[in-house]
């Protein structure tokens, strides 16, 4: 993990459903709606791999 300028570690392996830019990124990447990303996070948790796998099933 890399540190941010504010010395907080970021975890790129997670999708923060409360962060609009992260939800929008995943939605654009997978070609789905932001609601679909939020539903996937609710369904499988915030692991980026699991969310992307769930979204792949929808497309």
PDB file of N, CA and C in Angstrom:
ATOM      1  N   UNK A   1       0.834  -1.183   0.000  1.00  0.00           N
ATOM      2  CA  UNK A   1       0.000   0.000   0.000  1.00  0.00           C
ATOM      3  C   UNK A   1       0.874   1.239   0.000  1.00  0.00           C
ATOM      4  N   UNK A   2       0.403   2.242  -0.703  1.00  0.00           N
ATOM      5  CA  UNK A   2       1.150   3.489  -0.716  1.00  0.00           C
ATOM      6  C   UNK A   2       0.512   4.468   0.258  1.00  0.00           C
ATOM      7  N   UNK A   3       1.315   5.392   0.711  1.00  0.00           N
ATOM      8  CA  UNK A   3       0.811   6.417   1.617  1.00  0.00           C
ATOM      9  C   UNK A   3       0.399   7.645   0.829  1.00  0.00           C
ATOM     10  N   UNK A   4      -0.608   8.315   1.310  1.00  0.00           N
ATOM     11  CA  UNK A   4      -1.055   9.556   0.697  1.00  0.00           C
ATOM     12  C   UNK A   4      -0.235  10.700   1.280  1.00  0.00           C
ATOM     13  N   UNK A   5      -0.352  11.891   0.701  1.00  0.00           N
ATOM     14  CA  UNK A   5       0.367  13.038   1.265  1.00  0.00           C
ATOM     15  C   UNK A   5       0.005  13.320   2.726  1.00  0.00           C
ATOM     16  N   UNK A   6      -1.130  12.865   3.150  1.00  0.00           N
ATOM     17  CA  UNK A   6      -1.543  13.072   4.542  1.00  0.00           C
ATOM     18  C   UNK A   6      -1.137  11.900   5.438  1.00  0.00           C
ATOM     19  N   UNK A   7      -0.274  11.057   4.932  1.00  0.00           N
ATOM     20  CA  UNK A   7       0.246   9.899   5.671  1.00  0.00           C
ATOM     21  C   UNK A   7      -0.834   8.918   6.084  1.00  0.00           C
ATOM     22  N   UNK A   8      -1.831   8.754   5.224  1.00  0.00           N
ATOM     23  CA  UNK A   8      -2.846   7.740   5.466  1.00  0.00           C
ATOM     24  C   UNK A   8      -2.700   6.678   4.395  1.00  0.00           C
ATOM     25  N   UNK A   9      -2.672   5.457   4.805  1.00  0.00           N
ATOM     26  CA  UNK A   9      -2.542   4.363   3.849  1.00  0.00           C
ATOM     27  C   UNK A   9      -3.848   4.211   3.073  1.00  0.00           C
ATOM     28  N   UNK A  10      -3.735   3.925   1.787  1.00  0.00           N
ATOM     29  CA  UNK A  10      -4.898   3.666   0.959  1.00  0.00           C
ATOM     30  C   UNK A  10      -4.893   2.207   0.553  1.00  0.00           C
ATOM     31  N   UNK A  11      -6.062   1.652   0.472  1.00  0.00           N
ATOM     32  CA  UNK A  11      -6.190   0.265   0.089  1.00  0.00           C
ATOM     33  C   UNK A  11      -6.875   0.196  -1.267  1.00  0.00           C
ATOM     34  N   UNK A  12      -6.111  -0.057  -2.295  1.00  0.00           N
ATOM     35  CA  UNK A  12      -6.638  -0.093  -3.656  1.00  0.00           C
ATOM     36  C   UNK A  12      -7.455  -1.358  -3.909  1.00  0.00           C
ATOM     37  N   UNK A  13      -7.420  -2.298  -2.995  1.00  0.00           N
ATOM     38  CA  UNK A  13      -8.147  -3.550  -3.182  1.00  0.00           C
ATOM     39  C   UNK A  13      -9.587  -3.447  -2.681  1.00  0.00           C
ATOM     40  N   UNK A  14     -10.012  -2.258  -2.288  1.00  0.00           N
ATOM     41  CA  UNK A  14     -11.357  -2.060  -1.744  1.00  0.00           C
ATOM     42  C   UNK A  14     -12.104  -1.025  -2.564  1.00  0.00           C
ATOM     43  N   UNK A  15     -13.433  -1.156  -2.601  1.00  0.00           N
ATOM     44  CA  UNK A  15     -14.293  -0.166  -3.228  1.00  0.00           C
ATOM     45  C   UNK A  15     -15.083   0.498  -2.112  1.00  0.00           C
ATOM     46  N   UNK A  16     -14.863   1.777  -1.927  1.00  0.00           N
ATOM     47  CA  UNK A  16     -15.601   2.520  -0.905  1.00  0.00           C
ATOM     48  C   UNK A  16     -16.894   3.022  -1.529  1.00  0.00           C
ATOM     49  N   UNK A  17     -18.007   2.371  -1.222  1.00  0.00           N
ATOM     50  CA  UNK A  17     -19.271   2.714  -1.878  1.00  0.00           C
ATOM     51  C   UNK A  17     -19.761   4.107  -1.505  1.00  0.00           C
ATOM     52  N   UNK A  18     -19.213   4.678  -0.454  1.00  0.00           N
ATOM     53  CA  UNK A  18     -19.573   6.039  -0.063  1.00  0.00           C
ATOM     54  C   UNK A  18     -18.779   7.088  -0.814  1.00  0.00           C
ATOM     55  N   UNK A  19     -17.783   6.664  -1.588  1.00  0.00           N
ATOM     56  CA  UNK A  19     -16.951   7.589  -2.354  1.00  0.00           C
ATOM     57  C   UNK A  19     -17.439   7.595  -3.800  1.00  0.00           C
ATOM     58  N   UNK A  20     -18.064   8.695  -4.212  1.00  0.00           N
ATOM     59  CA  UNK A  20     -18.668   8.759  -5.535  1.00  0.00           C
ATOM     60  C   UNK A  20     -17.661   8.498  -6.647  1.00  0.00           C
ATOM     61  N   UNK A  21     -16.442   9.006  -6.506  1.00  0.00           N
ATOM     62  CA  UNK A  21     -15.452   8.816  -7.572  1.00  0.00           C
ATOM     63  C   UNK A  21     -15.056   7.351  -7.730  1.00  0.00           C
ATOM     64  N   UNK A  22     -15.032   6.594  -6.636  1.00  0.00           N
ATOM     65  CA  UNK A  22     -14.702   5.168  -6.738  1.00  0.00           C
ATOM     66  C   UNK A  22     -15.845   4.390  -7.379  1.00  0.00           C
ATOM     67  N   UNK A  23     -17.060   4.721  -7.004  1.00  0.00           N
ATOM     68  CA  UNK A  23     -18.227   4.060  -7.586  1.00  0.00           C
ATOM     69  C   UNK A  23     -18.315   4.383  -9.073  1.00  0.00           C
ATOM     70  N   UNK A  24     -18.099   5.649  -9.430  1.00  0.00           N
ATOM     71  CA  UNK A  24     -18.150   6.070 -10.829  1.00  0.00           C
ATOM     72  C   UNK A  24     -17.061   5.377 -11.651  1.00  0.00           C
ATOM     73  N   UNK A  25     -15.864   5.246 -11.084  1.00  0.00           N
ATOM     74  CA  UNK A  25     -14.764   4.570 -11.774  1.00  0.00           C
ATOM     75  C   UNK A  25     -15.129   3.126 -12.102  1.00  0.00           C
ATOM     76  N   UNK A  26     -15.632   2.396 -11.119  1.00  0.00           N
ATOM     77  CA  UNK A  26     -16.008   1.000 -11.340  1.00  0.00           C
ATOM     78  C   UNK A  26     -17.157   0.897 -12.334  1.00  0.00           C
ATOM     79  N   UNK A  27     -18.124   1.809 -12.242  1.00  0.00           N
ATOM     80  CA  UNK A  27     -19.263   1.786 -13.162  1.00  0.00           C
ATOM     81  C   UNK A  27     -18.798   2.009 -14.601  1.00  0.00           C
ATOM     82  N   UNK A  28     -17.928   2.990 -14.798  1.00  0.00           N
ATOM     83  CA  UNK A  28     -17.403   3.257 -16.140  1.00  0.00           C
ATOM     84  C   UNK A  28     -16.545   2.098 -16.640  1.00  0.00           C
ATOM     85  N   UNK A  29     -15.745   1.541 -15.759  1.00  0.00           N
ATOM     86  CA  UNK A  29     -14.842   0.449 -16.124  1.00  0.00           C
ATOM     87  C   UNK A  29     -15.614  -0.783 -16.589  1.00  0.00           C
ATOM     88  N   UNK A  30     -16.707  -1.080 -15.909  1.00  0.00           N
ATOM     89  CA  UNK A  30     -17.488  -2.282 -16.212  1.00  0.00           C
ATOM     90  C   UNK A  30     -18.691  -2.020 -17.107  1.00  0.00           C
ATOM     91  N   UNK A  31     -18.975  -0.746 -17.414  1.00  0.00           N
ATOM     92  CA  UNK A  31     -20.103  -0.430 -18.279  1.00  0.00           C
ATOM     93  C   UNK A  31     -21.450  -0.669 -17.634  1.00  0.00           C
ATOM     94  N   UNK A  32     -21.541  -0.393 -16.339  1.00  0.00           N
ATOM     95  CA  UNK A  32     -22.789  -0.582 -15.604  1.00  0.00           C
ATOM     96  C   UNK A  32     -23.146   0.729 -14.899  1.00  0.00           C
ATOM     97  N   UNK A  33     -24.299   0.763 -14.267  1.00  0.00           N
ATOM     98  CA  UNK A  33     -24.718   1.960 -13.542  1.00  0.00           C
ATOM     99  C   UNK A  33     -24.047   2.024 -12.169  1.00  0.00           C
ATOM    100  N   UNK A  34     -24.061   3.222 -11.597  1.00  0.00           N
ATOM    101  CA  UNK A  34     -23.511   3.382 -10.249  1.00  0.00           C
ATOM    102  C   UNK A  34     -24.326   2.579  -9.239  1.00  0.00           C
ATOM    103  N   UNK A  35     -25.630   2.490  -9.468  1.00  0.00           N
ATOM    104  CA  UNK A  35     -26.479   1.696  -8.576  1.00  0.00           C
ATOM    105  C   UNK A  35     -26.099   0.223  -8.603  1.00  0.00           C
ATOM    106  N   UNK A  36     -25.707  -0.268  -9.779  1.00  0.00           N
ATOM    107  CA  UNK A  36     -25.286  -1.667  -9.892  1.00  0.00           C
ATOM    108  C   UNK A  36     -24.017  -1.907  -9.078  1.00  0.00           C
ATOM    109  N   UNK A  37     -23.103  -0.936  -9.089  1.00  0.00           N
ATOM    110  CA  UNK A  37     -21.876  -1.062  -8.289  1.00  0.00           C
ATOM    111  C   UNK A  37     -22.220  -1.066  -6.807  1.00  0.00           C
ATOM    112  N   UNK A  38     -23.075  -0.160  -6.390  1.00  0.00           N
ATOM    113  CA  UNK A  38     -23.462  -0.097  -4.975  1.00  0.00           C
ATOM    114  C   UNK A  38     -24.173  -1.381  -4.540  1.00  0.00           C
ATOM    115  N   UNK A  39     -25.021  -1.915  -5.410  1.00  0.00           N
ATOM    116  CA  UNK A  39     -25.701  -3.174  -5.100  1.00  0.00           C
ATOM    117  C   UNK A  39     -24.693  -4.319  -4.971  1.00  0.00           C
ATOM    118  N   UNK A  40     -23.685  -4.324  -5.850  1.00  0.00           N
ATOM    119  CA  UNK A  40     -22.657  -5.369  -5.787  1.00  0.00           C
ATOM    120  C   UNK A  40     -21.872  -5.282  -4.490  1.00  0.00           C
ATOM    121  N   UNK A  41     -21.557  -4.065  -4.065  1.00  0.00           N
ATOM    122  CA  UNK A  41     -20.828  -3.882  -2.798  1.00  0.00           C
ATOM    123  C   UNK A  41     -21.671  -4.383  -1.632  1.00  0.00           C
ATOM    124  N   UNK A  42     -22.963  -4.086  -1.651  1.00  0.00           N
ATOM    125  CA  UNK A  42     -23.853  -4.565  -0.589  1.00  0.00           C
ATOM    126  C   UNK A  42     -23.936  -6.089  -0.591  1.00  0.00           C
ATOM    127  N   UNK A  43     -23.906  -6.665  -1.774  1.00  0.00           N
ATOM    128  CA  UNK A  43     -24.075  -8.100  -1.926  1.00  0.00           C
ATOM    129  C   UNK A  43     -22.837  -8.902  -1.530  1.00  0.00           C
ATOM    130  N   UNK A  44     -21.650  -8.465  -1.990  1.00  0.00           N
ATOM    131  CA  UNK A  44     -20.442  -9.278  -1.794  1.00  0.00           C
ATOM    132  C   UNK A  44     -19.387  -8.628  -0.900  1.00  0.00           C
ATOM    133  N   UNK A  45     -19.650  -7.409  -0.435  1.00  0.00           N
ATOM    134  CA  UNK A  45     -18.654  -6.716   0.381  1.00  0.00           C
ATOM    135  C   UNK A  45     -17.843  -5.760  -0.478  1.00  0.00           C
ATOM    136  N   UNK A  46     -16.828  -5.134   0.109  1.00  0.00           N
ATOM    137  CA  UNK A  46     -16.114  -4.086  -0.608  1.00  0.00           C
ATOM    138  C   UNK A  46     -14.802  -4.533  -1.245  1.00  0.00           C
ATOM    139  N   UNK A  47     -14.563  -5.813  -1.339  1.00  0.00           N
ATOM    140  CA  UNK A  47     -13.387  -6.320  -2.033  1.00  0.00           C
ATOM    141  C   UNK A  47     -13.525  -6.020  -3.524  1.00  0.00           C
ATOM    142  N   UNK A  48     -12.555  -5.305  -4.090  1.00  0.00           N
ATOM    143  CA  UNK A  48     -12.613  -4.911  -5.503  1.00  0.00           C
ATOM    144  C   UNK A  48     -12.734  -6.135  -6.409  1.00  0.00           C
ATOM    145  N   UNK A  49     -11.992  -7.202  -6.108  1.00  0.00           N
ATOM    146  CA  UNK A  49     -12.050  -8.423  -6.928  1.00  0.00           C
ATOM    147  C   UNK A  49     -13.448  -9.033  -6.920  1.00  0.00           C
ATOM    148  N   UNK A  50     -14.065  -9.099  -5.746  1.00  0.00           N
ATOM    149  CA  UNK A  50     -15.397  -9.693  -5.643  1.00  0.00           C
ATOM    150  C   UNK A  50     -16.450  -8.816  -6.306  1.00  0.00           C
ATOM    151  N   UNK A  51     -16.317  -7.497  -6.134  1.00  0.00           N
ATOM    152  CA  UNK A  51     -17.269  -6.580  -6.763  1.00  0.00           C
ATOM    153  C   UNK A  51     -17.168  -6.700  -8.282  1.00  0.00           C
ATOM    154  N   UNK A  52     -15.947  -6.711  -8.809  1.00  0.00           N
ATOM    155  CA  UNK A  52     -15.769  -6.815 -10.256  1.00  0.00           C
ATOM    156  C   UNK A  52     -16.286  -8.157 -10.779  1.00  0.00           C
ATOM    157  N   UNK A  53     -16.076  -9.222 -10.032  1.00  0.00           N
ATOM    158  CA  UNK A  53     -16.585 -10.536 -10.459  1.00  0.00           C
ATOM    159  C   UNK A  53     -18.117 -10.525 -10.489  1.00  0.00           C
ATOM    160  N   UNK A  54     -18.735  -9.920  -9.498  1.00  0.00           N
ATOM    161  CA  UNK A  54     -20.200  -9.824  -9.443  1.00  0.00           C
ATOM    162  C   UNK A  54     -20.708  -8.996 -10.626  1.00  0.00           C
ATOM    163  N   UNK A  55     -20.021  -7.894 -10.922  1.00  0.00           N
ATOM    164  CA  UNK A  55     -20.445  -7.050 -12.046  1.00  0.00           C
ATOM    165  C   UNK A  55     -20.247  -7.760 -13.385  1.00  0.00           C
ATOM    166  N   UNK A  56     -19.224  -8.606 -13.482  1.00  0.00           N
ATOM    167  CA  UNK A  56     -19.004  -9.364 -14.712  1.00  0.00           C
ATOM    168  C   UNK A  56     -20.163 -10.313 -14.980  1.00  0.00           C
ATOM    169  N   UNK A  57     -20.787 -10.822 -13.927  1.00  0.00           N
ATOM    170  CA  UNK A  57     -21.931 -11.720 -14.094  1.00  0.00           C
ATOM    171  C   UNK A  57     -23.146 -10.975 -14.633  1.00  0.00           C
ATOM    172  N   UNK A  58     -23.235  -9.681 -14.352  1.00  0.00           N
ATOM    173  CA  UNK A  58     -24.378  -8.886 -14.791  1.00  0.00           C
ATOM    174  C   UNK A  58     -24.272  -8.455 -16.243  1.00  0.00           C
ATOM    175  N   UNK A  59     -23.054  -8.460 -16.790  1.00  0.00           N
ATOM    176  CA  UNK A  59     -22.897  -7.971 -18.161  1.00  0.00           C
ATOM    177  C   UNK A  59     -22.945  -9.105 -19.158  1.00  0.00           C
TER     178      UNK A  59
END
